[in-house]
Coordinates of C-alpha atoms in Angstrom, one line a residue:
M3 CA 82.4 84.3 5.8
D4 CA 84.7 82.7 3.4
S5 CA 87.2 85.2 2.2
A6 CA 87.9 83.2 -1.0
R7 CA 84.4 83.8 -2.2
S8 CA 85.5 86.1 -5.0
L9 CA 87.7 83.4 -6.5
I10 CA 84.7 81.0 -7.1
C11 CA 84.3 80.4 -10.8
P12 CA 80.9 81.4 -12.3
L13 CA 78.3 78.7 -12.6
F14 CA 77.3 77.9 -16.1
T15 CA 74.2 76.1 -17.3
T16 CA 73.2 75.8 -21.0
R17 CA 70.1 75.1 -22.9
S18 CA 70.5 74.2 -26.6
G19 CA 67.7 74.8 -29.1
T20 CA 65.6 71.8 -29.9
R21 CA 66.0 69.7 -33.0
G22 CA 62.8 71.1 -34.4
E23 CA 64.0 74.7 -33.9
A24 CA 67.2 73.8 -35.7
L25 CA 65.4 72.4 -38.6
T26 CA 63.0 75.3 -38.8
S27 CA 65.9 77.7 -38.7
R28 CA 67.8 75.8 -41.4
R29 CA 64.8 75.6 -43.8
A30 CA 64.1 79.3 -43.3
V31 CA 67.7 80.2 -44.3
E32 CA 67.6 77.9 -47.3
S33 CA 64.3 79.4 -48.5
G34 CA 65.5 83.0 -48.0
Q35 CA 63.1 83.6 -45.1
R36 CA 63.9 85.0 -41.7
A37 CA 64.1 82.4 -39.0
V38 CA 61.8 82.8 -36.0
L39 CA 64.4 81.5 -33.6
P40 CA 68.0 80.8 -34.5
V41 CA 69.8 77.9 -33.0
S42 CA 71.1 79.1 -29.7
V43 CA 72.7 78.1 -26.4
E44 CA 71.4 79.8 -23.3
V45 CA 74.1 80.6 -20.8
E46 CA 73.5 81.3 -17.1
Q47 CA 76.4 82.8 -15.2
Y48 CA 77.2 84.5 -11.9
A49 CA 79.5 87.5 -11.8
K50 CA 83.2 86.6 -12.1
E51 CA 84.6 89.8 -10.7
V52 CA 83.5 93.2 -9.2
L53 CA 85.1 95.8 -11.4
D54 CA 84.1 99.1 -9.9
F55 CA 81.7 100.7 -7.5
S56 CA 80.9 104.0 -5.9
S57 CA 80.7 103.1 -2.2
H58 CA 80.2 100.3 0.3
Y59 CA 79.5 99.8 3.9
G60 CA 82.5 97.5 4.5
S61 CA 86.2 98.2 4.8
E62 CA 88.9 98.0 2.2
N63 CA 90.7 95.2 4.1
S64 CA 87.9 92.7 4.7
M65 CA 84.9 91.1 2.9
S66 CA 82.2 92.0 5.4
Y67 CA 79.4 94.1 3.9
T68 CA 81.6 94.9 0.8
M69 CA 80.7 95.1 -2.8
W70 CA 83.1 92.2 -3.5
N71 CA 80.5 89.9 -2.0
L72 CA 78.6 90.1 -5.3
A73 CA 81.2 88.0 -7.1
G74 CA 80.3 84.3 -7.3
V75 CA 77.4 82.2 -6.2
P76 CA 74.9 83.4 -3.5
N77 CA 75.9 83.1 0.2
V78 CA 72.6 84.3 1.7
Y79 CA 69.6 83.9 -0.6
P80 CA 66.9 82.8 0.0
S81 CA 67.4 83.9 3.6
S82 CA 66.5 87.4 4.5
G83 CA 68.1 89.9 6.9
D84 CA 71.3 91.7 7.8
F85 CA 74.2 89.5 6.8
T86 CA 77.9 90.4 6.6
Q87 CA 78.3 88.2 3.5
A88 CA 76.1 90.6 1.4
A89 CA 77.0 93.6 -0.6
V90 CA 75.9 96.9 1.1
F91 CA 76.1 100.5 0.0
R92 CA 77.3 103.2 2.3
A93 CA 74.0 105.1 2.8
Y94 CA 70.2 104.8 2.7
G95 CA 67.1 106.9 3.3
K96 CA 67.1 110.7 3.2
W97 CA 69.2 111.2 6.3
W98 CA 72.4 112.0 4.5
E99 CA 70.7 114.5 2.2
Q100 CA 69.5 116.4 5.3
C101 CA 72.9 116.9 6.9
A102 CA 74.8 120.1 6.8
S103 CA 77.7 118.3 4.9
A104 CA 75.4 117.5 2.0
P105 CA 76.0 119.8 -1.0
P106 CA 73.0 121.5 -2.6
P107 CA 71.6 119.7 -5.7
F108 CA 72.5 120.8 -9.2
R109 CA 70.0 122.6 -11.3
R110 CA 69.0 120.9 -14.6
T111 CA 69.3 117.4 -13.3
P112 CA 66.8 115.3 -15.4
K113 CA 63.8 114.1 -13.4
D114 CA 64.4 110.6 -14.6
F115 CA 67.9 110.4 -13.3
H116 CA 67.6 108.7 -9.9
S117 CA 70.9 107.0 -9.5
Q118 CA 72.9 107.6 -6.3
D119 CA 75.3 104.6 -6.3
Y120 CA 76.5 102.0 -8.8
I121 CA 78.4 98.7 -9.1
E122 CA 79.9 97.2 -12.2
L123 CA 80.3 93.4 -12.6
G124 CA 82.3 91.3 -15.1
F125 CA 81.1 87.9 -16.3
E126 CA 83.1 85.1 -18.0
E127 CA 81.2 84.8 -21.3
P128 CA 80.0 87.7 -23.5
V129 CA 76.3 87.0 -24.4
Y130 CA 73.3 88.7 -25.8
P131 CA 71.3 89.2 -22.6
T132 CA 67.9 87.5 -22.3
A133 CA 67.4 88.1 -18.5
V134 CA 69.2 89.6 -15.5
E135 CA 68.4 88.4 -12.0
V136 CA 69.4 90.2 -8.9
L137 CA 69.1 88.4 -5.5
E138 CA 68.2 91.1 -3.0
T139 CA 68.3 89.8 0.6
Y140 CA 67.3 92.8 2.7
Y141 CA 65.2 95.9 2.0
P142 CA 64.8 95.4 -1.8
G143 CA 63.7 98.1 -4.2
A144 CA 66.8 100.3 -4.6
I145 CA 67.8 99.2 -8.1
V146 CA 66.8 101.9 -10.6
Q147 CA 68.8 101.0 -13.7
I148 CA 70.6 98.0 -15.3
L149 CA 73.0 98.7 -18.1
A150 CA 75.2 96.6 -20.4
C151 CA 78.6 97.5 -21.9
S152 CA 80.0 96.5 -25.3
H153 CA 83.6 96.4 -23.9
N154 CA 85.0 93.0 -22.9
H155 CA 86.9 93.8 -19.7
F156 CA 88.8 90.5 -19.9
S157 CA 90.0 91.1 -23.5
Q158 CA 93.6 92.0 -24.1
N159 CA 92.6 94.6 -26.7
P160 CA 92.3 98.2 -25.5
P161 CA 88.7 99.5 -25.5
T162 CA 87.4 101.2 -28.6
D163 CA 84.0 102.7 -29.3
V164 CA 82.7 101.7 -25.9
R165 CA 78.9 101.7 -25.8
W166 CA 76.5 101.4 -22.9
E167 CA 72.9 100.4 -23.4
V168 CA 70.1 100.5 -20.8
L169 CA 68.6 97.1 -20.4
W170 CA 66.0 98.3 -17.8
S171 CA 65.2 101.4 -15.9
G172 CA 62.7 102.4 -13.3
E173 CA 62.0 104.6 -10.2
P174 CA 63.2 103.9 -6.7
T175 CA 60.5 101.9 -4.8
K176 CA 59.7 101.1 -1.2
M177 CA 58.7 97.5 -0.8
L178 CA 56.0 96.5 1.7
T179 CA 58.4 94.1 3.4
P180 CA 62.2 93.9 3.9
Q181 CA 62.2 90.2 2.9
A182 CA 64.4 88.7 0.2
R183 CA 63.3 88.7 -3.4
Q184 CA 64.6 87.6 -6.8
F185 CA 64.4 90.7 -9.0
S186 CA 64.2 90.0 -12.7
P187 CA 62.7 92.8 -14.7
S188 CA 61.9 92.6 -18.4
I189 CA 65.0 93.8 -20.3
K190 CA 65.5 95.3 -23.7
L191 CA 67.3 93.5 -26.6
I192 CA 70.7 94.9 -27.5
S193 CA 72.7 94.6 -30.7
F194 CA 76.0 93.5 -29.1
P195 CA 77.1 90.7 -26.7
T196 CA 78.1 91.8 -23.2
N197 CA 79.9 90.4 -20.2
L198 CA 79.9 93.7 -18.3
L199 CA 76.8 94.8 -16.4
R200 CA 76.2 97.9 -14.3
L201 CA 73.6 98.2 -11.6
E202 CA 72.6 101.7 -10.4
V203 CA 70.7 102.1 -7.2
N204 CA 68.8 104.8 -5.2
S205 CA 68.1 103.9 -1.5
S206 CA 66.5 107.1 -0.6
L207 CA 63.0 105.6 0.0
L208 CA 64.3 102.6 2.0
D209 CA 64.0 102.3 5.8
Y210 CA 67.4 100.6 6.1
Y211 CA 70.4 99.4 4.1
T212 CA 69.6 97.4 1.0
E213 CA 71.6 94.2 0.7
L214 CA 72.5 92.3 -2.5
D215 CA 73.8 88.7 -2.6
A216 CA 74.4 87.8 -6.3
V217 CA 73.6 88.7 -9.9
I218 CA 72.9 86.2 -12.6
L219 CA 73.2 87.0 -16.3
H220 CA 71.2 84.9 -18.8
G221 CA 72.0 85.1 -22.4
V222 CA 72.7 83.5 -25.7
K223 CA 75.9 83.5 -27.7
H224 CA 74.2 84.3 -31.0
R225 CA 71.7 87.1 -31.7
P226 CA 68.2 86.0 -30.8
L227 CA 66.9 88.3 -33.5
P228 CA 68.3 89.8 -36.7
A229 CA 69.9 93.2 -36.2
L230 CA 66.9 95.1 -37.6
Y231 CA 66.8 97.4 -34.6
K232 CA 69.0 100.3 -33.6
L233 CA 68.4 101.7 -30.1
H234 CA 68.2 105.5 -30.0
V235 CA 70.9 107.2 -28.0
I236 CA 70.7 110.8 -27.1
D237 CA 74.1 112.3 -27.7
I238 CA 75.1 115.6 -26.1
N239 CA 77.9 115.8 -28.7
D240 CA 75.2 116.8 -31.3
V241 CA 75.9 120.4 -30.6
S242 CA 76.9 122.8 -33.3
D243 CA 78.3 126.3 -32.5
G244 CA 78.1 127.3 -36.2
E245 CA 75.2 129.4 -37.4
E246 CA 75.5 129.0 -41.2
E247 CA 72.7 126.5 -41.4
L248 CA 70.4 128.0 -38.8
P249 CA 67.2 129.6 -40.1
D250 CA 66.6 133.2 -39.2
V251 CA 63.1 133.3 -37.9
G252 CA 63.3 136.6 -36.1
G253 CA 61.1 138.3 -38.7
G254 CA 58.0 136.4 -37.5
F255 CA 55.8 137.4 -40.5
R256 CA 56.0 137.4 -44.2
Q257 CA 53.8 139.0 -46.9
G258 CA 51.4 136.5 -48.5
G259 CA 50.2 136.6 -52.1
D260 CA 46.9 138.0 -51.0
G261 CA 48.6 140.9 -49.3
K262 CA 47.9 139.6 -45.8
N263 CA 50.5 139.0 -43.2
Q264 CA 51.1 135.2 -42.6
R265 CA 52.5 133.8 -39.4
T266 CA 55.9 132.2 -39.8
G267 CA 58.7 130.9 -37.6
N268 CA 58.5 132.0 -34.0
G269 CA 56.0 134.8 -34.3
Y270 CA 56.6 137.3 -31.5
F271 CA 58.8 135.1 -29.5
D272 CA 61.8 137.3 -30.2
K273 CA 59.9 140.3 -28.8
L274 CA 60.0 138.8 -25.3
P275 CA 62.6 140.3 -22.9
Y276 CA 66.0 138.7 -23.1
E277 CA 65.9 137.8 -19.4
L278 CA 62.4 136.2 -19.7
I279 CA 63.7 133.9 -22.5
Q280 CA 66.7 133.0 -20.4
L281 CA 64.4 132.1 -17.5
I282 CA 62.3 129.8 -19.7
L283 CA 65.4 128.1 -21.0
S284 CA 66.8 127.6 -17.6
H285 CA 64.2 124.8 -17.0
L286 CA 65.5 122.7 -19.9
T287 CA 67.8 119.7 -19.4
L288 CA 71.2 120.0 -21.0
P289 CA 70.4 117.7 -24.1
D290 CA 67.2 119.7 -24.7
L291 CA 69.2 122.9 -24.5
C292 CA 71.7 121.6 -27.0
R293 CA 69.0 120.5 -29.4
L294 CA 67.2 123.8 -29.1
A295 CA 70.4 125.6 -30.0
Q296 CA 70.3 124.1 -33.4
S297 CA 66.8 125.3 -34.3
C298 CA 67.4 129.0 -35.2
K299 CA 69.8 131.9 -34.7
L300 CA 67.8 133.5 -32.0
L301 CA 67.6 130.5 -29.8
H302 CA 71.1 129.5 -30.6
Q303 CA 72.2 132.8 -29.1
H304 CA 70.1 132.2 -26.0
C305 CA 71.1 128.6 -25.6
C306 CA 74.8 129.5 -25.8
D307 CA 74.7 132.3 -23.3
P308 CA 77.3 131.5 -20.6
L309 CA 74.7 132.4 -18.0
Q310 CA 72.9 129.2 -18.8
Y311 CA 76.0 127.3 -17.8
T312 CA 76.9 128.6 -14.4
Q313 CA 76.0 125.2 -13.0
L314 CA 76.7 122.1 -15.1
S315 CA 76.0 118.5 -14.0
L316 CA 77.2 116.0 -16.5
Q317 CA 76.9 113.0 -14.2
P318 CA 73.5 111.9 -15.7
Y319 CA 75.3 111.6 -19.1
W320 CA 78.4 109.7 -17.8
A321 CA 77.8 106.9 -20.4
R322 CA 78.4 109.1 -23.4
L323 CA 80.5 112.0 -22.2
S324 CA 83.8 112.3 -24.0
D325 CA 86.6 114.8 -24.7
A326 CA 84.6 116.0 -27.7
S327 CA 81.6 116.7 -25.5
L328 CA 83.6 119.0 -23.3
G329 CA 85.1 120.6 -26.3
H330 CA 81.6 121.5 -27.7
L331 CA 80.6 122.9 -24.3
Q332 CA 83.8 124.8 -23.7
S333 CA 82.8 128.1 -25.3
R334 CA 79.6 128.2 -23.3
C335 CA 81.1 127.6 -19.9
T336 CA 83.2 130.8 -19.4
L337 CA 81.2 131.7 -16.3
L338 CA 81.0 128.2 -14.9
Q339 CA 80.8 128.0 -11.1
R340 CA 79.6 124.5 -10.2
L341 CA 80.6 121.4 -12.2
N342 CA 79.7 117.8 -11.6
L343 CA 81.7 115.2 -13.6
S344 CA 81.1 112.3 -11.2
W345 CA 81.2 108.8 -12.7
T346 CA 82.3 110.2 -16.1
G347 CA 85.2 109.3 -18.4
N348 CA 86.0 105.7 -17.4
R349 CA 87.4 103.3 -20.0
G350 CA 88.9 106.0 -22.0
A351 CA 85.8 108.0 -23.0
L352 CA 87.2 111.1 -21.2
T353 CA 90.9 111.6 -20.9
S354 CA 93.1 113.5 -18.4
T355 CA 94.2 115.7 -21.4
G356 CA 90.6 116.6 -22.4
F357 CA 89.6 117.3 -18.8
S358 CA 92.7 119.5 -18.1
S359 CA 92.0 121.4 -21.3
F360 CA 88.4 122.1 -20.2
I361 CA 89.4 123.2 -16.7
K362 CA 92.1 125.5 -18.0
A363 CA 89.5 127.2 -20.3
C364 CA 86.5 127.2 -17.9
G365 CA 87.8 126.7 -14.4
H366 CA 88.8 130.2 -13.3
N367 CA 85.4 130.9 -11.6
L368 CA 84.8 127.4 -10.3
M369 CA 83.6 127.1 -6.7
C370 CA 82.4 123.5 -6.7
L371 CA 83.9 120.5 -8.5
E372 CA 82.4 117.0 -8.1
L373 CA 84.7 114.2 -9.4
S374 CA 83.5 111.1 -7.6
C375 CA 84.7 107.9 -9.2
C376 CA 86.5 109.6 -12.0
H377 CA 89.2 107.1 -12.8
F378 CA 90.8 109.1 -15.6
L379 CA 92.2 111.6 -13.0
N380 CA 95.9 111.7 -12.5
E381 CA 98.4 113.9 -10.7
A382 CA 98.5 116.3 -13.6
C383 CA 94.8 116.8 -13.4
L384 CA 95.0 117.8 -9.7
E385 CA 97.9 120.1 -10.5
V386 CA 95.8 121.8 -13.1
I387 CA 92.9 122.2 -10.7
S388 CA 95.2 123.7 -8.0
Q389 CA 96.7 126.2 -10.5
T390 CA 93.5 127.2 -12.4
C391 CA 90.8 127.3 -9.8
P392 CA 91.7 129.9 -7.1
E393 CA 88.1 130.3 -6.0
L394 CA 87.4 126.6 -5.5
Q395 CA 85.6 125.9 -2.2
E396 CA 84.2 122.4 -2.7
L397 CA 86.1 119.3 -4.1
N398 CA 84.8 115.8 -4.1
L399 CA 87.2 113.0 -5.0
S400 CA 85.2 110.2 -3.4
S401 CA 86.2 106.7 -4.6
C402 CA 88.9 108.0 -6.8
D403 CA 90.9 105.0 -5.6
R404 CA 93.3 104.9 -8.5
L405 CA 94.9 108.3 -7.9
H406 CA 98.4 107.9 -6.6
S407 CA 99.1 109.1 -3.1
Q408 CA 101.5 111.9 -4.2
A409 CA 98.7 113.5 -6.4
F410 CA 96.9 114.7 -3.3
T411 CA 99.7 117.1 -2.3
H412 CA 98.4 119.6 -4.9
I413 CA 95.2 120.1 -2.9
S414 CA 97.1 122.1 -0.3
K415 CA 97.4 124.9 -2.8
I416 CA 93.6 125.3 -3.0
T417 CA 93.5 127.4 0.2
R418 CA 89.9 128.5 0.1
L419 CA 88.5 125.0 0.3
R420 CA 85.5 124.6 2.6
R421 CA 84.4 121.1 1.7
L422 CA 86.7 118.2 0.8
V423 CA 85.6 114.6 0.3
L424 CA 88.4 112.0 0.1
Y425 CA 86.4 108.9 0.9
R426 CA 88.1 105.7 -0.3
T427 CA 91.2 107.4 -1.7
K428 CA 94.8 106.6 -1.2
I429 CA 95.8 109.8 0.5
E430 CA 98.6 109.5 3.0
Q431 CA 99.5 111.2 6.2
T432 CA 102.0 113.7 4.7
A433 CA 99.5 115.0 2.1
I434 CA 96.5 115.4 4.6
L435 CA 98.7 117.2 7.1
S436 CA 99.9 119.6 4.3
I437 CA 96.2 120.2 3.3
L438 CA 95.2 120.9 6.9
T439 CA 98.2 123.3 7.3
F440 CA 97.1 125.6 4.4
C441 CA 93.3 125.0 4.0
I442 CA 92.3 126.5 7.3
E443 CA 88.8 127.5 6.1
L444 CA 87.6 123.8 5.9
R445 CA 84.1 123.3 7.2
H446 CA 83.4 119.7 5.9
L447 CA 86.0 117.0 5.7
N448 CA 85.4 113.3 4.7
L449 CA 88.3 110.9 5.4
G450 CA 86.1 107.8 5.6
S451 CA 87.9 104.5 4.6
C452 CA 91.2 106.3 4.0
V453 CA 93.3 103.4 5.0
M454 CA 96.7 104.8 4.0
I455 CA 96.7 107.4 6.8
E456 CA 99.0 106.0 9.5
D457 CA 98.2 108.1 12.6
Y458 CA 94.8 109.7 13.0
D459 CA 95.7 111.2 16.3
V460 CA 98.2 113.4 14.5
V461 CA 95.5 114.3 12.0
A462 CA 93.0 115.1 14.8
S463 CA 95.6 117.3 16.5
M464 CA 96.2 119.2 13.4
L465 CA 92.5 119.7 12.8
A466 CA 92.1 121.0 16.3
A467 CA 94.9 123.5 15.8
R468 CA 94.2 124.7 12.2
C469 CA 90.5 124.1 11.4
R470 CA 88.6 125.4 14.4
S471 CA 85.5 126.2 12.4
L472 CA 85.1 122.6 11.2
C473 CA 81.4 121.7 11.0
S474 CA 81.5 118.0 9.9
L475 CA 84.1 115.3 10.0
D476 CA 83.8 111.7 8.7
L477 CA 86.3 109.3 10.1
W478 CA 84.4 106.1 9.2
R479 CA 86.6 103.1 9.6
C480 CA 89.7 104.9 10.6
R481 CA 91.7 102.2 12.4
N482 CA 93.9 104.1 14.9
L483 CA 92.2 107.1 16.4
T484 CA 92.6 106.9 20.2
D485 CA 90.9 108.8 23.1
R486 CA 93.9 111.2 23.2
G487 CA 93.3 112.2 19.6
L488 CA 89.5 112.5 20.0
A489 CA 89.9 114.6 23.1
E490 CA 92.1 117.1 21.2
L491 CA 89.7 117.1 18.3
V492 CA 86.6 117.9 20.2
T493 CA 88.4 120.5 22.4
G494 CA 89.7 122.4 19.4
C495 CA 86.7 121.9 17.0
R496 CA 83.8 122.9 19.2
M497 CA 81.6 123.9 16.2
L498 CA 81.3 120.3 15.0
E499 CA 77.7 119.4 14.1
E500 CA 78.5 116.0 12.5
L501 CA 81.0 113.4 13.6
D502 CA 81.2 109.9 12.2
L503 CA 83.3 107.6 14.3
G504 CA 81.7 104.4 13.0
W505 CA 83.8 101.2 13.1
C506 CA 86.7 103.0 14.9
P507 CA 87.9 100.0 17.1
T508 CA 90.5 101.8 19.1
L509 CA 88.1 104.1 20.9
Q510 CA 87.1 102.8 24.4
S511 CA 84.3 104.2 26.5
N512 CA 86.1 103.5 29.8
T513 CA 88.6 106.3 29.0
G514 CA 85.7 108.8 29.2
C515 CA 86.3 109.9 25.6
F516 CA 82.6 109.8 24.6
Q517 CA 81.4 111.7 27.7
H518 CA 84.1 114.3 27.0
L519 CA 82.9 114.5 23.4
A520 CA 79.3 115.1 24.5
R521 CA 80.3 117.8 26.9
S522 CA 82.5 119.6 24.3
L523 CA 80.1 119.7 21.3
P524 CA 76.9 121.6 22.2
Y525 CA 75.9 121.9 18.5
L526 CA 76.2 118.2 17.7
R527 CA 73.4 117.0 15.3
K528 CA 74.8 113.7 14.0
L529 CA 77.0 111.2 15.8
F530 CA 77.9 107.7 14.6
L531 CA 79.5 105.3 17.1
T532 CA 78.7 102.3 14.9
A533 CA 80.0 98.9 16.1
N534 CA 81.7 100.3 19.2
R535 CA 80.7 97.7 21.8
T536 CA 81.9 99.8 24.7
V537 CA 79.3 102.6 24.4
C538 CA 77.4 102.6 27.7
D539 CA 74.6 104.3 29.5
S540 CA 76.9 107.0 30.9
D541 CA 77.7 108.1 27.4
I542 CA 74.1 108.2 26.4
D543 CA 73.2 110.2 29.5
E544 CA 75.9 112.8 28.7
L545 CA 74.5 113.1 25.2
A546 CA 71.0 113.6 26.6
A547 CA 72.3 116.3 29.0
N548 CA 74.5 118.3 26.6
C549 CA 73.4 117.8 23.0
P550 CA 69.8 119.0 22.7
S551 CA 70.0 119.4 18.9
L552 CA 71.0 115.8 18.2
Q553 CA 69.1 114.4 15.2
H554 CA 71.0 111.3 14.1
L555 CA 72.6 108.7 16.4
D556 CA 74.0 105.3 15.5
I557 CA 75.1 103.0 18.3
L558 CA 74.8 99.7 16.4
G559 CA 76.4 96.8 18.2
T560 CA 76.8 98.1 21.7
R561 CA 76.1 95.7 24.5
L562 CA 75.9 98.1 27.4
V563 CA 73.1 100.6 26.6
S564 CA 69.7 100.1 28.3
A565 CA 66.2 100.9 27.3
A566 CA 65.9 103.5 30.2
S567 CA 68.9 105.6 29.0
L568 CA 67.5 105.6 25.4
K569 CA 64.1 106.8 26.7
Q570 CA 65.8 109.6 28.6
L571 CA 67.8 110.5 25.4
L572 CA 64.6 110.6 23.3
Q573 CA 62.9 112.9 25.9
S574 CA 65.9 115.2 26.1
C575 CA 66.5 115.4 22.3
P576 CA 63.2 116.2 20.7
R577 CA 64.7 116.6 17.3
L578 CA 66.1 113.1 17.2
L579 CA 65.0 111.6 13.8
L580 CA 67.3 108.5 13.5
L581 CA 68.4 106.1 16.2
D582 CA 70.1 102.9 15.1
V583 CA 70.1 100.2 17.8
S584 CA 70.7 97.2 15.6
F585 CA 72.5 94.3 17.4
C586 CA 72.2 96.1 20.7
C587 CA 71.9 93.2 23.1
Q588 CA 69.7 95.0 25.7
I589 CA 67.3 96.5 23.1
D590 CA 64.9 93.9 21.7
T591 CA 62.0 94.3 19.3
R592 CA 59.6 94.9 22.1
V593 CA 61.6 97.8 23.4
V594 CA 61.8 99.3 20.0
Q595 CA 58.1 99.1 19.5
E596 CA 57.5 100.7 22.9
L597 CA 59.9 103.6 22.2
S598 CA 58.5 104.1 18.7
G599 CA 55.0 104.5 20.2
L600 CA 56.2 107.0 22.7
F601 CA 58.3 109.0 20.3
P602 CA 56.7 108.7 16.8
N603 CA 58.9 111.3 15.2
A604 CA 62.0 109.2 15.8
S605 CA 62.8 106.4 13.3
I606 CA 64.3 103.7 15.5
K607 CA 66.2 101.0 13.6
K608 CA 66.6 97.4 14.6
S609 CA 67.8 95.1 11.8
F610 CA 67.3 91.4 11.9
T611 CA 68.6 88.1 10.5
Q612 CA 66.8 84.8 9.8

């Protein structure tokens, strides 16, 4: 693949309005009438730059399978299949949600919020969008939302009043075929020009990784219609804590002129037990709860009860969350235990000052804090978290790749941590060793794609010595773990149920490290040895003999595993649900079909290219 692909300039094509359209438009203006179609130039452009994303399958130091492949013209389309030149997200299907390392879902998540990953793309020219085309080259159907932003990323002016509008939204779908397609849904008109698009995806229904090749933005430089429309935006800032304008409907009845009691307000609703009303309100989404609080004094009291806010997921409202939003919610969150701010606050909508103020006021009981892709975070924020949240057990900083390395040292003060996600962060060796020294209760640790850690053997040794109850460990794409470090790890952390060693090139089967792993981890349920070409039949035989609870196994890319050893594995591990044998030289499509017929409960993956 050409590593200079991201430097390719976007391709422009234009279509000017016809002379007849121009004359019609001019005559309409002169006669005071509204023109049907103004003179316009249609622009077609590919993405100039990948601005932000939540995850990718590739590494931080190459272009294979990375989100950066979405910049520029297509490299794969119209071909179908598994290509390194495509953009691929980190996960697919429901496998990851079923793992012990997956956190429980947040209550009150809106049913129409399906997004699990995102990517933001910058284009050269701001336009009023008329169409968006996404070239999907493998397992299409994951895109659930396309949004446009009013901010020009390439402008020298700081962002002010940044707006996001949904151009299209839908539900995750499972296509009948994994073949390539050109996805171009009907989009809404918006009242501002844009050169920043955001795609949100949900791959939970797909049988394999979805792959994207390019995105094309079509648009005109002048509004295609007069600005007679204003798209409705639900704003969670519309929350009032004052009661002076709220009607008092607690009376329920009033005396009519004929002497009869007439029904008013909420009737006997206020006669219900307080707990029952609270239970009813617990099924509302956050915006609905905020709106209901403005209806009357009784419901205002119920809607502002801190017991309604022990769990708070603001991720679905990332596009409009601000410091003011947190300020409005602050008085209601005094009992807050689980908070999800993932994806929020970028481009200045939420500041480190506003976040820190909220945490200082509401973080004393926090046990779970999700901050994935929160680029407003700085060292001061992590210091506030470490000082304010003594009960914190779960912290997710996934893809917070703009945090400076020294900021992570504060995490070592949160000694009750049980789950820590540092995927795609700039944490360095000194900080992670400090964390492992003091956070000895860790059960789940994700260090995937942490490229700044110099020696994973030292990290593995520290884990073995200090975190002996570790349940899951993700070392995806760690570059320097050796058989010595792995041996120490599995000897000291025998409770491991999940271990991701995908794309770890320094591990070699001929050292016996994988056989020792299988013999040392009797509770193993998930093992990824992705792209390790040295995995062989002896390793698979040891897994079959020692890991009866195995559910997920990825041995993509190995050349030395035979069909016979896989059959033995499937017989010995009846709970096996996922087996990826893509690019395994000895395992062809015929073998996959035969094994799938014999073991229908196992989903055996074999990707292809055309």
